[in-house]
PDB file of C-alpha atoms and ligand atoms in Angstrom:
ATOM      1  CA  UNK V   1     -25.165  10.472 -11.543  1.00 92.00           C
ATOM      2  CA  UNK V   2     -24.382  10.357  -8.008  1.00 96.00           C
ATOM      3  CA  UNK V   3     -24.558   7.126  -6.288  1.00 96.00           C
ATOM      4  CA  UNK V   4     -23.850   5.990  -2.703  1.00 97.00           C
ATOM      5  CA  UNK V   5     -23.527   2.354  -1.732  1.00 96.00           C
ATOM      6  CA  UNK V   6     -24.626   1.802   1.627  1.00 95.00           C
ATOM      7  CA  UNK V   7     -23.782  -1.754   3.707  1.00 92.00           C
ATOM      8  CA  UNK V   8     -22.316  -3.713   6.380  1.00 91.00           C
ATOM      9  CA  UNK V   9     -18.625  -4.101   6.447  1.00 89.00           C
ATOM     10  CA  UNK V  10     -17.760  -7.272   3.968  1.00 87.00           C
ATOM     11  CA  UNK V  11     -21.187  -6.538   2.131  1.00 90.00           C
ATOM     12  CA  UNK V  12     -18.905  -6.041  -1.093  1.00 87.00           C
ATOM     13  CA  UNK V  13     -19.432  -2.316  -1.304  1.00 91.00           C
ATOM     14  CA  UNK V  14     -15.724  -1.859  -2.148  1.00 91.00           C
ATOM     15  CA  UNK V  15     -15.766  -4.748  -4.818  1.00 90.00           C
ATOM     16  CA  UNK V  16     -18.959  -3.743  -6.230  1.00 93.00           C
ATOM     17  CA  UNK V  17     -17.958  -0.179  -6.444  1.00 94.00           C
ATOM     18  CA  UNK V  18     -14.709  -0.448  -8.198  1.00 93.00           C
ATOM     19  CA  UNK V  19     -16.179  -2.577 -10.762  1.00 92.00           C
ATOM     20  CA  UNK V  20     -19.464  -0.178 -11.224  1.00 93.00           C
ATOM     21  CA  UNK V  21     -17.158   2.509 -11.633  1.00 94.00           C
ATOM     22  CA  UNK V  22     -15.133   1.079 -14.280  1.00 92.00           C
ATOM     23  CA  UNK V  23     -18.749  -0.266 -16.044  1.00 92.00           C
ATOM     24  CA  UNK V  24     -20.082   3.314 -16.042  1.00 90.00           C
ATOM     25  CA  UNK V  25     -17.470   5.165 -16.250  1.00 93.00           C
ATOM     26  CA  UNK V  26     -17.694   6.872 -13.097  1.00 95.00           C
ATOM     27  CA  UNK V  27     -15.021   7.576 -10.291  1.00 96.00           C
ATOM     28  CA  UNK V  28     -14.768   5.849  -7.271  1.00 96.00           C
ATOM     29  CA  UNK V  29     -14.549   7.050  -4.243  1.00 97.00           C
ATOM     30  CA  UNK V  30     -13.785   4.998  -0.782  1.00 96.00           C
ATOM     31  CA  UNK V  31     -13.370   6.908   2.167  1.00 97.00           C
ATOM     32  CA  UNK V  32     -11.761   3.203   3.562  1.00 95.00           C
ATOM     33  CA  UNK V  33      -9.146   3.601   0.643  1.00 94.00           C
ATOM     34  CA  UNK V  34      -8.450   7.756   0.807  1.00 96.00           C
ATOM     35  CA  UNK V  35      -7.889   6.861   4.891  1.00 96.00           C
ATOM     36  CA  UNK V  36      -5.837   3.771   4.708  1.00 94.00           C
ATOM     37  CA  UNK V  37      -3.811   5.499   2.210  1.00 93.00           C
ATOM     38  CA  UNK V  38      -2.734   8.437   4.720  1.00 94.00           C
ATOM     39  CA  UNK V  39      -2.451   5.462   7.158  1.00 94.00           C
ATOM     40  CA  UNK V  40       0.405   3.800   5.047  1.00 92.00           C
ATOM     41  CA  UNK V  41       1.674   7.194   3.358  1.00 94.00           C
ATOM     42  CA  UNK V  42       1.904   8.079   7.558  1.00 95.00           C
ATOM     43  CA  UNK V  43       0.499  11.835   6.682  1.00 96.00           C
ATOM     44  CA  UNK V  44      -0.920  13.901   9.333  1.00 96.00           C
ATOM     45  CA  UNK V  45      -4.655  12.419   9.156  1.00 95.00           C
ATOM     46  CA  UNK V  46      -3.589   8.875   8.887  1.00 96.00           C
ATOM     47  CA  UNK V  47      -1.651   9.631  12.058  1.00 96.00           C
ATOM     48  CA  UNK V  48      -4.743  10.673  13.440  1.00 96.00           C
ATOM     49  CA  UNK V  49      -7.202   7.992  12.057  1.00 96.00           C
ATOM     50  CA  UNK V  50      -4.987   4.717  12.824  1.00 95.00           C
ATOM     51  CA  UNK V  51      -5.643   4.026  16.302  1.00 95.00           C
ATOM     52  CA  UNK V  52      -9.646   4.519  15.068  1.00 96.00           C
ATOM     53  CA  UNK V  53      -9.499   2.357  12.653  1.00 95.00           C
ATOM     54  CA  UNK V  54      -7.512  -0.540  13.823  1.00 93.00           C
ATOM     55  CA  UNK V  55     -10.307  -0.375  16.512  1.00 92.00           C
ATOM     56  CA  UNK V  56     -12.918  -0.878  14.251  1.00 92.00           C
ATOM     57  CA  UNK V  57     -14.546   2.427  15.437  1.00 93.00           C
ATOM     58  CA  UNK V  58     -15.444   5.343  13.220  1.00 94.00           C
ATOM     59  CA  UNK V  59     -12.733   8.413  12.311  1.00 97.00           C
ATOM     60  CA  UNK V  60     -14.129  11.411  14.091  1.00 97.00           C
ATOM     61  CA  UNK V  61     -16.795  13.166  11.579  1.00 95.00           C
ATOM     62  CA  UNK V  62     -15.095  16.559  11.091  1.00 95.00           C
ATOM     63  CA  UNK V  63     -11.653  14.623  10.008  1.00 96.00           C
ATOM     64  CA  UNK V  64     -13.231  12.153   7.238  1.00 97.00           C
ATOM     65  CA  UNK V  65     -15.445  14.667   5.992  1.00 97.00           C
ATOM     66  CA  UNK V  66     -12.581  17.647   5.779  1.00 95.00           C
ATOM     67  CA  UNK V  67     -10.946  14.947   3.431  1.00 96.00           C
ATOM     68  CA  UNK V  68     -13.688  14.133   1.067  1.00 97.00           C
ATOM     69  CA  UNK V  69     -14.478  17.621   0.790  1.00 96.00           C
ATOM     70  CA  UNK V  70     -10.584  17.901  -0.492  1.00 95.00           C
ATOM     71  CA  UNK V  71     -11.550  14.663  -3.127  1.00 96.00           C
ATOM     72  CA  UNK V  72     -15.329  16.209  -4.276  1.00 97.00           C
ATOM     73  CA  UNK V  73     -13.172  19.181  -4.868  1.00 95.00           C
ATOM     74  CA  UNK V  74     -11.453  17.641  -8.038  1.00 95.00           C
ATOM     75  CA  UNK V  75     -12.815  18.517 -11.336  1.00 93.00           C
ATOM     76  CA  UNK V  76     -13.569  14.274 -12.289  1.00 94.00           C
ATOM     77  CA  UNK V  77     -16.667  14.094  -9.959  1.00 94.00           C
ATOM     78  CA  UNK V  78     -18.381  16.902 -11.983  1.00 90.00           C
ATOM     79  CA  UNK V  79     -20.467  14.063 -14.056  1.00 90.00           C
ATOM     80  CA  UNK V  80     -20.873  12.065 -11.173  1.00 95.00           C
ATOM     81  CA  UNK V  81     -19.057   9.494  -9.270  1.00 97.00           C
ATOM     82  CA  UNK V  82     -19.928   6.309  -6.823  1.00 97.00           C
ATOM     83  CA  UNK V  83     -19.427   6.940  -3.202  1.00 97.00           C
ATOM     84  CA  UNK V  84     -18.405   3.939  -0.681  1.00 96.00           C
ATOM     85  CA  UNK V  85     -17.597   4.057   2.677  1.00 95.00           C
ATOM     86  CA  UNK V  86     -19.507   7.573   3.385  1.00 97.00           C
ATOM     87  CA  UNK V  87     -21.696   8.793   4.917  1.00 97.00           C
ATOM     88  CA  UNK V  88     -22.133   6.220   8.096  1.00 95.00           C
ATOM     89  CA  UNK V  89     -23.927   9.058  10.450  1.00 94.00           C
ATOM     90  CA  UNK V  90     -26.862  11.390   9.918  1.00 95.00           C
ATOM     91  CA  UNK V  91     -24.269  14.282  10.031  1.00 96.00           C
ATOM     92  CA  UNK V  92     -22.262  13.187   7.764  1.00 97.00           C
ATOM     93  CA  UNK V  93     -25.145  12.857   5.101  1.00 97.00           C
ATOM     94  CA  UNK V  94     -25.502  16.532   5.839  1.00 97.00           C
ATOM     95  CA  UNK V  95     -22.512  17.442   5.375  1.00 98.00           C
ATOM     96  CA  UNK V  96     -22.426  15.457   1.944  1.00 98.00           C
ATOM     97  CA  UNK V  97     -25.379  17.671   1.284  1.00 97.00           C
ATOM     98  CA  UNK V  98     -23.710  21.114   1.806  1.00 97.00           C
ATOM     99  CA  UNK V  99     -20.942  19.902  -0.159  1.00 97.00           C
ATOM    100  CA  UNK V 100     -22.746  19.070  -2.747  1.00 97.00           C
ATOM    101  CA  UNK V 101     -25.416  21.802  -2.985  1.00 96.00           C
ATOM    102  CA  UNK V 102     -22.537  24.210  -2.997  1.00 95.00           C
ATOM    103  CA  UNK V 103     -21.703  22.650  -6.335  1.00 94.00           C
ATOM    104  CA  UNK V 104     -25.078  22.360  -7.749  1.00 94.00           C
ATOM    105  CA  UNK V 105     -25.004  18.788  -7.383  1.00 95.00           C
ATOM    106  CA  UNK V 106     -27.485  15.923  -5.619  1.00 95.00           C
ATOM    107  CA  UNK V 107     -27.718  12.475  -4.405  1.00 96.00           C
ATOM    108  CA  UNK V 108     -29.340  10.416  -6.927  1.00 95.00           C
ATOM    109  CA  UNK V 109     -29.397   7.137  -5.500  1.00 95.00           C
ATOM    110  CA  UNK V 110     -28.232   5.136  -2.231  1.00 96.00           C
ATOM    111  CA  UNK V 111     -28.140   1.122  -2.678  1.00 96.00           C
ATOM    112  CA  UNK V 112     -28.355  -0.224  -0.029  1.00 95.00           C
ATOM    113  CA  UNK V 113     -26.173  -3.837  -0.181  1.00 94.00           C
ATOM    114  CA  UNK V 114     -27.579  -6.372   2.300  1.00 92.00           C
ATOM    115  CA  UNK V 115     -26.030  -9.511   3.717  1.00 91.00           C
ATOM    116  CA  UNK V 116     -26.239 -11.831   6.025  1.00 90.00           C
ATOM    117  CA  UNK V 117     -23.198 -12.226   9.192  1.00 88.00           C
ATOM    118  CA  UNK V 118     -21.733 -15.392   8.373  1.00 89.00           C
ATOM    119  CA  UNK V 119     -21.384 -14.405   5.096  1.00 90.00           C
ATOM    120  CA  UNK V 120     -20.180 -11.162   6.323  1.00 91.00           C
ATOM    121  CA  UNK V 121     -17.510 -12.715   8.850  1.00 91.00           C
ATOM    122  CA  UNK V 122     -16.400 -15.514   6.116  1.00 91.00           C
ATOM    123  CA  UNK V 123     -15.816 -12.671   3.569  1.00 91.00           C
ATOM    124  CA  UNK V 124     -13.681 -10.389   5.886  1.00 92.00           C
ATOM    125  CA  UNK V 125     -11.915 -12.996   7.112  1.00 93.00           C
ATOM    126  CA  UNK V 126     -10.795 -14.549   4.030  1.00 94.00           C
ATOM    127  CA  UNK V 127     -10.261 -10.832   2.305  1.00 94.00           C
ATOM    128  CA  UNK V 128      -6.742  -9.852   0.711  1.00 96.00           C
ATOM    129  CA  UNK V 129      -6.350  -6.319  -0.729  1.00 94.00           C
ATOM    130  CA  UNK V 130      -3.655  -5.036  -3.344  1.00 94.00           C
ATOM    131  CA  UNK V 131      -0.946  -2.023  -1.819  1.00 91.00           C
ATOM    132  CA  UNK V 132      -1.236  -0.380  -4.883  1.00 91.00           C
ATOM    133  CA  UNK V 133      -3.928  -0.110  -6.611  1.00 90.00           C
ATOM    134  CA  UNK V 134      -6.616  -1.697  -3.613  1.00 89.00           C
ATOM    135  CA  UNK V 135      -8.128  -4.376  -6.066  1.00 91.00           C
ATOM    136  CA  UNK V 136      -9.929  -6.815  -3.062  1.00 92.00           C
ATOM    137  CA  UNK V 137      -9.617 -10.454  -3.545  1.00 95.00           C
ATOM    138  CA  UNK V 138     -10.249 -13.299  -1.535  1.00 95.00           C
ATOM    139  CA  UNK V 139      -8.402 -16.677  -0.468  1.00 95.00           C
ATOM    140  CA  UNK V 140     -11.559 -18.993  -1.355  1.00 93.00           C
ATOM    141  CA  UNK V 141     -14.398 -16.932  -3.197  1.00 90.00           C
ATOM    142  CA  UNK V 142     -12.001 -14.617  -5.723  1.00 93.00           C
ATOM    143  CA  UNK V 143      -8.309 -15.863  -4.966  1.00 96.00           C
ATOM    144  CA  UNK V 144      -5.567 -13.926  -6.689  1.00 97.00           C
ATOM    145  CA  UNK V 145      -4.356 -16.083  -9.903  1.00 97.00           C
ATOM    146  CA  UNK V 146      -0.654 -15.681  -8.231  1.00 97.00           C
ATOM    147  CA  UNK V 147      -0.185 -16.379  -4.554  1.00 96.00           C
ATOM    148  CA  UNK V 148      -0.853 -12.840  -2.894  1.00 97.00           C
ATOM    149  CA  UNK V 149       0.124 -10.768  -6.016  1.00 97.00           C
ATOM    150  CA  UNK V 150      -2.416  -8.625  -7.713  1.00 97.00           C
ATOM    151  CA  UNK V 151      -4.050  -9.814 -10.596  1.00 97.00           C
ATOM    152  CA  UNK V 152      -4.703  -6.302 -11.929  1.00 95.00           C
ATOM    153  CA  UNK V 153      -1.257  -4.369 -11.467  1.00 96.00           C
ATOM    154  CA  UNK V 154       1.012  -7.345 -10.045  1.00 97.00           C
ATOM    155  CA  UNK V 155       1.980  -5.412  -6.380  1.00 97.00           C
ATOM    156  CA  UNK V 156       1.453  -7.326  -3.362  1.00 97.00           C
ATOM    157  CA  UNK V 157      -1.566  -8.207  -2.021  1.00 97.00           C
ATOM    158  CA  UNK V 158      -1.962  -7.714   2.183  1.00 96.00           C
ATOM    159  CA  UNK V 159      -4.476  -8.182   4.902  1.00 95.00           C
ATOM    160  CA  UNK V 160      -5.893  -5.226   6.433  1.00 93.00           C
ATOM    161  CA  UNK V 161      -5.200  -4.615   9.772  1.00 91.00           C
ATOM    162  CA  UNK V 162      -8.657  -4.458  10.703  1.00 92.00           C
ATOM    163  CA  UNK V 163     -10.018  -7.436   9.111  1.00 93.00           C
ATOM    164  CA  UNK V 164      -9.484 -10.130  12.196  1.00 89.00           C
ATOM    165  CA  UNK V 165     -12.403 -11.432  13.956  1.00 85.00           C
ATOM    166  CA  UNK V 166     -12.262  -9.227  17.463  1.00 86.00           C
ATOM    167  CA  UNK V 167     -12.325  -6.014  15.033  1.00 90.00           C
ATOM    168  CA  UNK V 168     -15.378  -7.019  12.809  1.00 90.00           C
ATOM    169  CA  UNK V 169     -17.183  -7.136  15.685  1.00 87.00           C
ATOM    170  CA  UNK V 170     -16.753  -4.019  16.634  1.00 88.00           C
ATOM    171  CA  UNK V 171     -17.373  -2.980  13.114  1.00 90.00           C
ATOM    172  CA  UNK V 172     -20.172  -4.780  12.719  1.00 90.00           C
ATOM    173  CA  UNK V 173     -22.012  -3.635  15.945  1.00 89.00           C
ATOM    174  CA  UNK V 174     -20.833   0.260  15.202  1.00 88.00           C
ATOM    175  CA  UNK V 175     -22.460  -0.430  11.784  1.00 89.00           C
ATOM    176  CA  UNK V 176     -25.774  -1.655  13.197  1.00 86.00           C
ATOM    177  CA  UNK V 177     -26.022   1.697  15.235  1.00 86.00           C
ATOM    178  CA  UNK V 178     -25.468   3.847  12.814  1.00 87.00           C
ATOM    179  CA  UNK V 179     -27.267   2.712   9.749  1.00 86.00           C
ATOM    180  CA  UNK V 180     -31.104   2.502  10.828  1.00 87.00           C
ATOM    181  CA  UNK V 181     -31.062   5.847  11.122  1.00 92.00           C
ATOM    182  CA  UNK V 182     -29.210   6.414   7.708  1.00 95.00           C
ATOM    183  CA  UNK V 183     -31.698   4.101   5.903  1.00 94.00           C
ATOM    184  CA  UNK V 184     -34.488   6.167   7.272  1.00 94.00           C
ATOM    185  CA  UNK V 185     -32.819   8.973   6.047  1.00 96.00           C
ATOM    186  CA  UNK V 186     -32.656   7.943   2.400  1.00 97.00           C
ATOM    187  CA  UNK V 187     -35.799   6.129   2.652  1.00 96.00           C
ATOM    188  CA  UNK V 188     -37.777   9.451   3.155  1.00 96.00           C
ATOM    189  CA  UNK V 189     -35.814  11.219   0.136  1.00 96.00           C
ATOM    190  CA  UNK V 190     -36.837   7.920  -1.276  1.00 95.00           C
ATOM    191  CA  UNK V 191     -33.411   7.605  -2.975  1.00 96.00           C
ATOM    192  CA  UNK V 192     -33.478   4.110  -1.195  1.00 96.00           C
ATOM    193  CA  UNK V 193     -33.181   0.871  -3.196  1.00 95.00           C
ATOM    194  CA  UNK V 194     -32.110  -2.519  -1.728  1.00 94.00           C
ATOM    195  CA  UNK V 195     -30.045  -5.263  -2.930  1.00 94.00           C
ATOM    196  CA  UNK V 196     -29.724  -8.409  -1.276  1.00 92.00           C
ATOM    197  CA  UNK V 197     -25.441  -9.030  -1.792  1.00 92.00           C
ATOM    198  CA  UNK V 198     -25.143 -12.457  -0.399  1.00 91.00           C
ATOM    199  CA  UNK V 199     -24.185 -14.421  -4.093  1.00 88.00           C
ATOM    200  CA  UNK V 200     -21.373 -14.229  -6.060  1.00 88.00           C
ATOM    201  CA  UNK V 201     -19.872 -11.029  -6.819  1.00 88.00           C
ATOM    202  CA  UNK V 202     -20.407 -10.954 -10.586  1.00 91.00           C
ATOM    203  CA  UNK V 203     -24.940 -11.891 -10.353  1.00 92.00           C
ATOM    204  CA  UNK V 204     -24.354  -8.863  -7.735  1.00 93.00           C
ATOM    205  CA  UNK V 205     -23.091  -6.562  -9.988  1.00 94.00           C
ATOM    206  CA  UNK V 206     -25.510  -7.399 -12.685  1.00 94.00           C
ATOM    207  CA  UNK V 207     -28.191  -7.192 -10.216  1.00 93.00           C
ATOM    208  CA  UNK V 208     -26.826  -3.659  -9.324  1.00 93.00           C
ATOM    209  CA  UNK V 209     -26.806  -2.589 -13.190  1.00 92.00           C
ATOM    210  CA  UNK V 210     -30.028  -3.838 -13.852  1.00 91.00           C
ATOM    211  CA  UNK V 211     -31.422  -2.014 -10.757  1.00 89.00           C
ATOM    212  CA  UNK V 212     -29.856   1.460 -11.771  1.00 88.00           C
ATOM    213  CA  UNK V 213     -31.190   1.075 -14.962  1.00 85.00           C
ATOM    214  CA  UNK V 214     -34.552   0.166 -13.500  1.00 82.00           C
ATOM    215  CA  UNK V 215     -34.402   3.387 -11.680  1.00 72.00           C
ATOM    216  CA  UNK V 216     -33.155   5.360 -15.159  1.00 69.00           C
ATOM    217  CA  UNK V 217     -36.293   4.931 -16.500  1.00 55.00           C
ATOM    218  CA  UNK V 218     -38.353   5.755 -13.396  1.00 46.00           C
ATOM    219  CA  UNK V 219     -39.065   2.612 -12.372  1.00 39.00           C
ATOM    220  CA  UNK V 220     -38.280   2.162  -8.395  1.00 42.00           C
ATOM    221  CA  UNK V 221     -37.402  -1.207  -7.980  1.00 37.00           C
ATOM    222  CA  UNK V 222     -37.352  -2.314  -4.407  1.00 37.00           C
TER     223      UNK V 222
HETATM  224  P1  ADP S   1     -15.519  -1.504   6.148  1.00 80.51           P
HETATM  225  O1  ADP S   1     -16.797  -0.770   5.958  1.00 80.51           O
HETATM  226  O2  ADP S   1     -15.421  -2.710   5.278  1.00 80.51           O
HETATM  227  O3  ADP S   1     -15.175  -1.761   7.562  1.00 80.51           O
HETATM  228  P2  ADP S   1     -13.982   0.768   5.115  1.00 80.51           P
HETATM  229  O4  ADP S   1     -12.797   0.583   4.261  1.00 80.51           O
HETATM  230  O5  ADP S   1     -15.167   1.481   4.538  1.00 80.51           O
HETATM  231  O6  ADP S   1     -14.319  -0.665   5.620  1.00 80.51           O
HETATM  232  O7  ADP S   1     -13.557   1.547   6.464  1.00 80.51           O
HETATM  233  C1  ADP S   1     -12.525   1.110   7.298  1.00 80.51           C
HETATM  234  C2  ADP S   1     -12.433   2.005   8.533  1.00 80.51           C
HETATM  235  O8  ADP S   1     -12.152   3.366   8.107  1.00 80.51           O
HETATM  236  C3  ADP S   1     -13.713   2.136   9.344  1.00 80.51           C
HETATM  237  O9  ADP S   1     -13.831   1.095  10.313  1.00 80.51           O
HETATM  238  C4  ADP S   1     -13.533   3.507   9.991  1.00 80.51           C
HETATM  239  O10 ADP S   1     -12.646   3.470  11.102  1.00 80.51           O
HETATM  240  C5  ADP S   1     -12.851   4.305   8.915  1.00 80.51           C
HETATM  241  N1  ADP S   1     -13.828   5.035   8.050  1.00 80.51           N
HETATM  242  C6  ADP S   1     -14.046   4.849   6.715  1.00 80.51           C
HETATM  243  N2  ADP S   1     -15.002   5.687   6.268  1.00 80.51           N
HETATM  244  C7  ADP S   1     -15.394   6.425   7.342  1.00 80.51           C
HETATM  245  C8  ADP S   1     -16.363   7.449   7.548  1.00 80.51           C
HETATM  246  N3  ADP S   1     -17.151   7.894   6.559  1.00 80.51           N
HETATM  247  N4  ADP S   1     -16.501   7.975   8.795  1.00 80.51           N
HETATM  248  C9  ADP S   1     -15.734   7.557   9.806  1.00 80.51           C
HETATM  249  N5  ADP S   1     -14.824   6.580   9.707  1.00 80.51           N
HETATM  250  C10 ADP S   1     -14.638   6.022   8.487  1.00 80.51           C
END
């Protein structure tokens, strides 16, 4: 099963997906986490994508989607695997495609995780990530039990260098331009299913498990 989670910066996708993954068994796959890693690890791409990404403005197409064809090239994504962070522009989803039909493989399903922009802005702002293993937490909603230590593998926890406020704008607005035309998109495969993402993380999650179960049995919940 392939699914994509689609959604405004701070929507959860990241949370939501690393815990989906882990309840179905499924890899994850962030294009956020691949790049920030090459950021930190200072490879040649991570050169290249910094400056982008501090800005809040997308990597250039050809660069992000040379490197997930690298990660959909592994032999774990064979029985499926949750995608986050990719595609955010029509060509991208085509180039998913071609990767994909190469492979014999298909989109299944793209959820689509809604939410409003304060809670957006009070998420980001408040959000801490773990060096190691990129566990998110948060200083109000899901604080670490340890001050900035991961609860999960016990690194450090850091803010990204993108989450301040003057950056999330810019996310934010890139976001809004690209995704109309990306929900379209799905909505005429009609692999499209939405998911208000406001509440707590956990009803989310059992909101998104009951929906892709929904969808098992051919029921399209909307
Ligand atoms: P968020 O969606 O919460 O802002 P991500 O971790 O998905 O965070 O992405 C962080 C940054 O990485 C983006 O602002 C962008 O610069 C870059 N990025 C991630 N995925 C892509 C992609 N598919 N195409 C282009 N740039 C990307």
């Amino acid at each position: 099963m392939i699914i994509i989670l689609l959604g405004p910066p701070g929507a959860g996708k990241g949370t939501q997906a690393k815990e989906l993954a882990v309840k179905i068994g499924l890899p994850h796959i962030s294009t956020g986490d691949i790049l920030r890693r090459n950021v930190s690890g200072s490879t040649e791409l991570g050169r290249k994508a910094k400056d982008f990404m501090n800005k809040g403005v997308l990597v250039p197409d050809e660069l992000v989607t040379q490197m997930l064809a690298e990660r959909l090239g592994e032999s774990d994504i064979k029985k499926g695997f949750i995608l986050d962070g990719y595609p955010r522009t029509i060509t991208q989803a085509k180039a998913l495609e071609e990767i994909l039909r190469k492979q014999g493989l298909n989109v299944d399903k793209v959820i689509y995780l809604d939410a409003s922009e304060p809670v957006i802005v009070q998420r980001i702002i408040g959000r801490l990530v773990c060096k190691k293993c990129g566990a998110n937490f948060h200083l109000k909603n899901m604080p670490p039990k340890r001050d900035m230590i991961c609860d999960i593998c016990g690194s450090d926890l850091y803010r990204r260098a993108d989450d301040n406020e003057e950056t999330i704008k810019n996310r934010l607005a890139v976001y809004e331009k690209e995704v109309s035309s990306l929900v379209l998109y799905y909505e005429k495969q009609k692999k499209l299913y939405r998911l208000l993402a406001d509440g707590q993380a956990k009803s989310v999650l059992e909101d998104m498990i009951e929906l892709i179960e929904a969808c098992n049995d051919s029921h399209k919940v909307r």
